[in-house]
Amino acid sequence: MTGKATAVARANIALAKYWGKSDETLNLPAVPSVSMTLAPMRTETVVTLEPKLEHDVFELDGARASDKESARVAVMLAEIRDEARDHTHAHVASRNFFPTAGGLASSASGFAALASAARSAYGLPRDDRRASILARRASASAARSIFGGWVELPAGARGDDSLAAYPLFGEDHWDLRLVVAVITEGRKDVSSRDGMGISRRTSPYYDAWVEQSPRIAGTIREGLSKRDLAMLGHATEQSFTAMHALAFASSPFTLYFQPGSLAALSTVRRLRDVQGISVFATMDAGPHVKALCHAGDVEHVAEALAQTTGVLRTIVADPGPGVELE
Ligand code: 2P0
């Protein structure tokens, strides 16, 4: 049998952040996270079964991927082969249609697209829950990119390998925008995985983070449900500031901010406090600042951020759909 399938998945940005694992072997998050899937940030992955191959081959953006990246892909393919009872190796070609700058995670869209395309190429029926479980084992934020709109990945209890993300609201629920203020073009220094491990092992605030996160995620869910941007936005800012405070207080300290990040955060505060625009910030494991606002305010917000010292450029994203499979 020669199977071939193509999947498109999109990156997502967490409003309620995942940071810390309850189980490193199964890659289970210690806290619930809630994200928005981003329409323009697409990864397309083509999986082709090739009986002549003696091992899986992974190409990323047209070039042979590193051994480390290839190994993570091979682990997922091996799990799918076991389920499909087909031990043919595969050629995987993945292409990102957005910049792979630090903190604009392409691993989420990449593993979501891979899980979906590979299941289909091996003849398994479409099952987004199973694809989300596979994606979560590879990279927990990828579990959320299986679905469109607004998505939750609950915290996982140690040993529970059935954990998957699920959609809260579709992409048409609310016409919000996320403006990414790009601060550096390079890759980040400390990976999310390493950063959250250091936080869990050494930060004096880790237990408080795990204890408080469900409450913050609950407010974010409620703000989404009521389409209340102030409720959603203040809780979104609480989640990212708590995550970064936790990381900063670890040993050695983990600091993702650059001077431009602080300037962009000031711009967001000024737009809100001085100009009365409903706009709220978040940051991930990188220096970029992401601003959440209504569609009607997005040009003004993007312009103000683009003019901020230290901001290289801006990217505007609207809520996007879940995985598309051919
Ligand atoms: C998030 N991040 O919720 C958080 C906020 C970064 C900051 O999920 O170890 O690459 O592969 O499960 O999914 C990035 O972490 O980590 C992430 P692993 P992942 O989006």
XYZ file of C-alpha atoms and ligand atoms in Angstrom:
346
model
C 0.000 0.000 0.000
C 1.243 3.501 -0.817
C -0.593 6.118 1.190
C -0.252 9.842 0.887
C -2.012 12.651 2.747
C -1.660 16.406 3.200
C -2.757 18.371 6.256
C -2.743 22.085 7.043
C -2.683 23.182 10.688
C -2.288 26.606 12.268
C -0.240 27.951 15.133
C -2.035 29.000 18.295
C -1.396 31.518 21.037
C -2.283 30.621 24.603
C -4.316 33.177 26.539
C -4.186 30.919 29.617
C -0.609 29.634 29.492
C 0.671 26.083 29.758
C 3.921 26.127 31.755
C 5.049 23.065 33.719
C 4.365 19.336 33.403
C 2.675 16.888 35.765
C 4.267 13.983 33.890
C 7.378 14.410 31.766
C 7.234 10.915 30.253
C 3.695 11.327 28.892
C 4.133 15.083 28.385
C 1.122 16.109 30.470
C 0.628 19.763 31.449
C 0.316 20.637 35.128
C -2.135 23.480 34.399
C -5.045 24.054 32.010
C -4.429 26.245 28.961
C -6.806 28.093 26.610
C -5.719 29.272 23.165
C -6.752 31.055 19.999
C -5.930 29.352 16.685
C -4.329 31.840 14.264
C -5.634 31.860 10.680
C -2.583 33.192 8.792
C 0.095 31.103 10.530
C -0.110 27.868 8.578
C 1.989 24.734 8.363
C 1.392 22.294 5.502
C 2.648 18.737 5.933
C 2.692 15.997 3.294
C 3.216 12.406 4.458
C 4.009 9.778 1.822
C 4.497 6.095 2.655
C 7.518 4.731 0.828
C 8.105 0.952 1.070
C 11.728 1.317 -0.070
C 12.735 3.542 2.865
C 14.606 1.928 5.761
C 13.866 4.838 8.090
C 11.609 7.897 8.106
C 12.814 10.999 6.271
C 11.791 14.487 7.449
C 12.196 17.640 5.371
C 11.417 21.026 6.875
C 11.028 24.025 4.559
C 12.775 22.137 1.772
C 15.874 20.995 3.693
C 16.718 17.808 5.614
C 15.757 18.401 9.273
C 18.237 17.963 12.138
C 18.603 14.565 13.830
C 16.823 15.920 16.920
C 13.816 17.173 14.927
C 13.730 13.981 12.852
C 13.759 11.832 15.999
C 10.623 13.543 17.388
C 8.842 12.983 14.068
C 9.928 9.323 13.989
C 8.540 8.740 17.505
C 5.093 9.960 16.427
C 5.177 7.953 13.185
C 6.084 4.789 15.125
C 3.004 5.225 17.348
C 0.770 5.658 14.276
C 2.323 2.624 12.553
C 1.526 0.481 15.608
C -2.119 1.570 15.543
C -2.379 1.074 11.770
C -0.395 -2.225 11.851
C 1.591 -1.002 8.866
C 5.339 -0.790 9.288
C 6.167 1.052 6.067
C 8.398 4.090 6.615
C 7.366 7.548 5.502
C 8.694 10.652 3.822
C 7.471 13.806 5.593
C 7.700 17.246 3.974
C 6.598 20.154 6.133
C 6.468 23.807 5.159
C 5.773 26.805 7.391
C 3.973 29.751 5.868
C 5.005 32.117 8.653
C 8.293 33.221 10.221
C 9.853 30.670 12.567
C 11.003 33.365 14.989
C 11.380 32.467 18.656
C 8.045 32.443 20.454
C 6.034 32.158 17.237
C 5.832 28.452 17.793
C 5.830 26.411 14.604
C 6.082 23.199 16.631
C 2.380 23.440 17.534
C 1.127 23.692 13.951
C 3.850 21.292 12.783
C 2.995 18.405 15.095
C -0.758 18.966 14.666
C -0.397 18.782 10.880
C 1.913 15.759 11.127
C -0.424 13.793 13.428
C -3.395 14.395 11.130
C -1.604 13.798 7.814
C 0.238 10.699 9.048
C -2.902 9.068 10.491
C -4.605 9.577 7.137
C -1.617 8.364 5.087
C -1.552 5.143 7.147
C -5.248 4.610 6.419
C -6.646 5.477 9.844
C -10.033 7.250 9.921
C -10.124 10.939 10.822
C -10.298 11.251 14.608
C -9.350 14.688 15.918
C -9.295 13.537 19.522
C -6.741 10.817 18.762
C -4.725 13.248 16.634
C -4.750 15.710 19.553
C -3.439 13.021 21.927
C -0.606 12.186 19.501
C 0.214 15.867 19.042
C 0.188 16.447 22.816
C 2.743 13.683 23.412
C 5.087 15.437 20.947
C 4.476 18.996 22.168
C 1.580 19.867 24.459
C 0.683 23.146 22.743
C 0.292 21.151 19.485
C -2.719 19.338 20.956
C -4.608 22.664 20.753
C -3.723 23.315 17.073
C -5.866 20.352 15.948
C -8.923 22.530 16.568
C -10.035 25.933 15.324
C -11.211 29.011 17.174
C -10.814 28.902 20.941
C -9.437 25.705 22.409
C -8.772 24.249 25.854
C -6.171 21.684 26.888
C -6.990 20.668 30.472
C -4.325 19.852 33.040
C -3.315 16.201 32.939
C -3.268 13.837 35.914
C -0.013 11.896 36.162
C -0.264 8.673 34.124
C -3.367 9.731 32.128
C -2.269 9.291 28.522
C -5.808 9.939 27.204
C -5.520 13.725 27.618
C -6.586 15.695 24.515
C -7.557 19.287 23.764
C -11.121 20.187 22.771
C -12.741 23.201 21.087
C -14.543 25.714 23.317
C -15.867 28.051 20.605
C -15.501 28.039 16.807
C -13.526 30.661 14.906
C -16.742 32.554 14.077
C -17.623 33.008 17.755
C -15.889 36.365 18.131
C -14.097 38.673 15.697
C -11.015 39.404 17.792
C -7.534 40.087 16.440
C -4.080 39.311 17.718
C -1.300 41.707 16.700
C 2.189 40.206 17.012
C 4.897 42.803 17.633
C 8.050 41.061 16.367
C 11.039 42.060 18.525
C 13.852 39.853 17.153
C 14.197 37.660 14.082
C 16.497 35.130 15.769
C 15.566 32.037 17.693
C 15.049 32.140 21.452
C 17.782 31.179 23.923
C 15.900 28.857 26.281
C 13.342 26.430 24.824
C 9.894 26.272 26.419
C 10.578 22.705 27.460
C 13.813 23.586 29.241
C 12.399 26.820 30.671
C 9.347 25.185 32.206
C 11.480 22.371 33.614
C 13.775 24.862 35.357
C 10.703 26.720 36.688
C 9.177 23.536 38.101
C 12.388 22.414 39.753
C 13.636 25.725 41.137
C 11.071 28.550 41.175
C 9.674 29.389 44.615
C 6.419 30.419 42.885
C 5.735 27.148 41.065
C 3.188 25.752 43.536
C 1.275 29.055 43.573
C 1.235 29.002 39.746
C -0.248 25.495 39.658
C -2.771 26.437 42.315
C -3.891 29.717 40.670
C -3.910 28.687 37.005
C -7.327 26.917 37.004
C -8.972 30.084 38.349
C -7.322 32.262 35.672
C -8.263 29.765 32.928
C -11.838 29.764 34.250
C -12.065 33.571 33.960
C -10.666 33.360 30.407
C -13.298 30.776 29.502
C -16.014 33.001 30.989
C -14.700 36.105 29.188
C -14.780 34.190 25.901
C -18.255 32.852 26.582
C -19.621 36.353 27.344
C -17.510 38.038 24.637
C -16.270 40.335 27.399
C -12.842 41.594 26.254
C -12.034 43.348 29.564
C -12.686 40.145 31.512
C -10.768 38.047 28.990
C -7.929 40.540 28.622
C -7.163 41.152 32.297
C -7.066 37.397 32.961
C -4.878 36.898 29.864
C -2.402 39.456 31.233
C -2.476 37.754 34.659
C -1.606 34.429 33.063
C 1.405 35.691 31.108
C 2.765 37.918 33.885
C 2.497 35.075 36.408
C 4.212 32.690 33.967
C 7.077 35.117 33.342
C 7.432 36.016 37.045
C 7.673 32.320 37.822
C 10.292 31.783 35.114
C 12.280 34.879 36.112
C 12.434 33.730 39.743
C 13.883 30.333 38.807
C 17.561 29.437 39.121
C 19.241 30.156 36.786
C 16.755 32.896 35.952
C 14.847 32.535 32.680
C 14.153 35.904 31.082
C 12.440 36.154 27.703
C 12.059 39.956 27.683
C 14.120 42.237 25.467
C 14.076 46.054 25.745
C 11.635 46.135 22.819
C 9.273 43.841 24.721
C 9.014 46.373 27.566
C 8.473 49.197 25.098
C 5.710 47.262 23.344
C 4.043 46.472 26.675
C 4.137 50.204 27.488
C 2.468 50.942 24.165
C -0.333 48.496 24.967
C -0.824 50.091 28.397
C -0.819 53.588 26.912
C -3.368 52.627 24.250
C -5.596 51.284 27.001
C -5.080 53.743 29.836
C -4.663 56.979 27.849
C -6.571 56.328 24.624
C -9.271 54.065 26.077
C -8.773 51.270 23.548
C -9.616 47.789 24.766
C -6.306 46.043 24.104
C -4.429 43.496 26.223
C -0.987 41.922 26.014
C 0.479 38.463 26.233
C 3.966 36.980 25.757
C 5.267 33.453 25.314
C 8.701 31.871 25.591
C 10.254 34.599 23.478
C 10.513 38.407 23.333
C 7.523 39.131 21.072
C 4.492 40.945 22.462
C 1.051 39.898 21.269
C -1.833 42.338 21.628
C -5.448 41.183 21.703
C -8.104 43.663 20.514
C -11.389 44.063 18.639
C -11.225 43.857 14.822
C -12.298 47.516 14.590
C -9.243 48.684 16.591
C -6.648 46.498 14.911
C -5.197 49.030 12.459
C -4.672 51.594 15.193
C -3.100 49.019 17.534
C -0.824 47.608 14.821
C 0.290 51.098 13.782
C 1.118 52.119 17.374
C 3.115 48.934 17.914
C 4.926 49.256 14.559
C 6.068 52.749 15.597
C 7.381 51.551 18.966
C 11.188 51.549 19.344
C 12.456 47.961 19.268
C 9.512 46.574 17.292
C 10.737 45.284 13.912
C 7.350 44.664 12.329
C 3.848 43.481 13.145
C 1.737 40.535 12.030
C -2.068 40.634 12.357
C -3.888 37.353 12.971
C -7.581 36.525 13.066
C -9.106 33.365 14.558
C -8.540 30.388 12.273
C -9.975 26.941 11.612
C -8.797 23.545 12.802
C -6.816 21.028 10.763
C -7.703 20.751 7.071
C -7.007 17.346 5.589
C -6.702 16.312 1.926
C 1.597 27.833 25.732
N 4.040 27.633 25.652
O 0.637 27.517 26.433
C 2.914 28.015 26.442
C 3.135 29.423 26.860
C 5.053 28.631 25.654
C 4.596 29.667 26.614
O 3.178 25.657 25.177
O 7.527 20.655 26.175
O 6.539 23.647 22.937
O 6.875 20.475 23.770
O 5.144 20.291 25.583
O 4.252 22.897 23.776
C 5.317 25.948 24.466
O 5.560 24.698 24.982
O 6.303 22.474 25.156
C 4.113 26.404 25.123
P 6.450 20.904 25.168
P 5.620 23.381 24.090
O 1.511 28.028 24.497
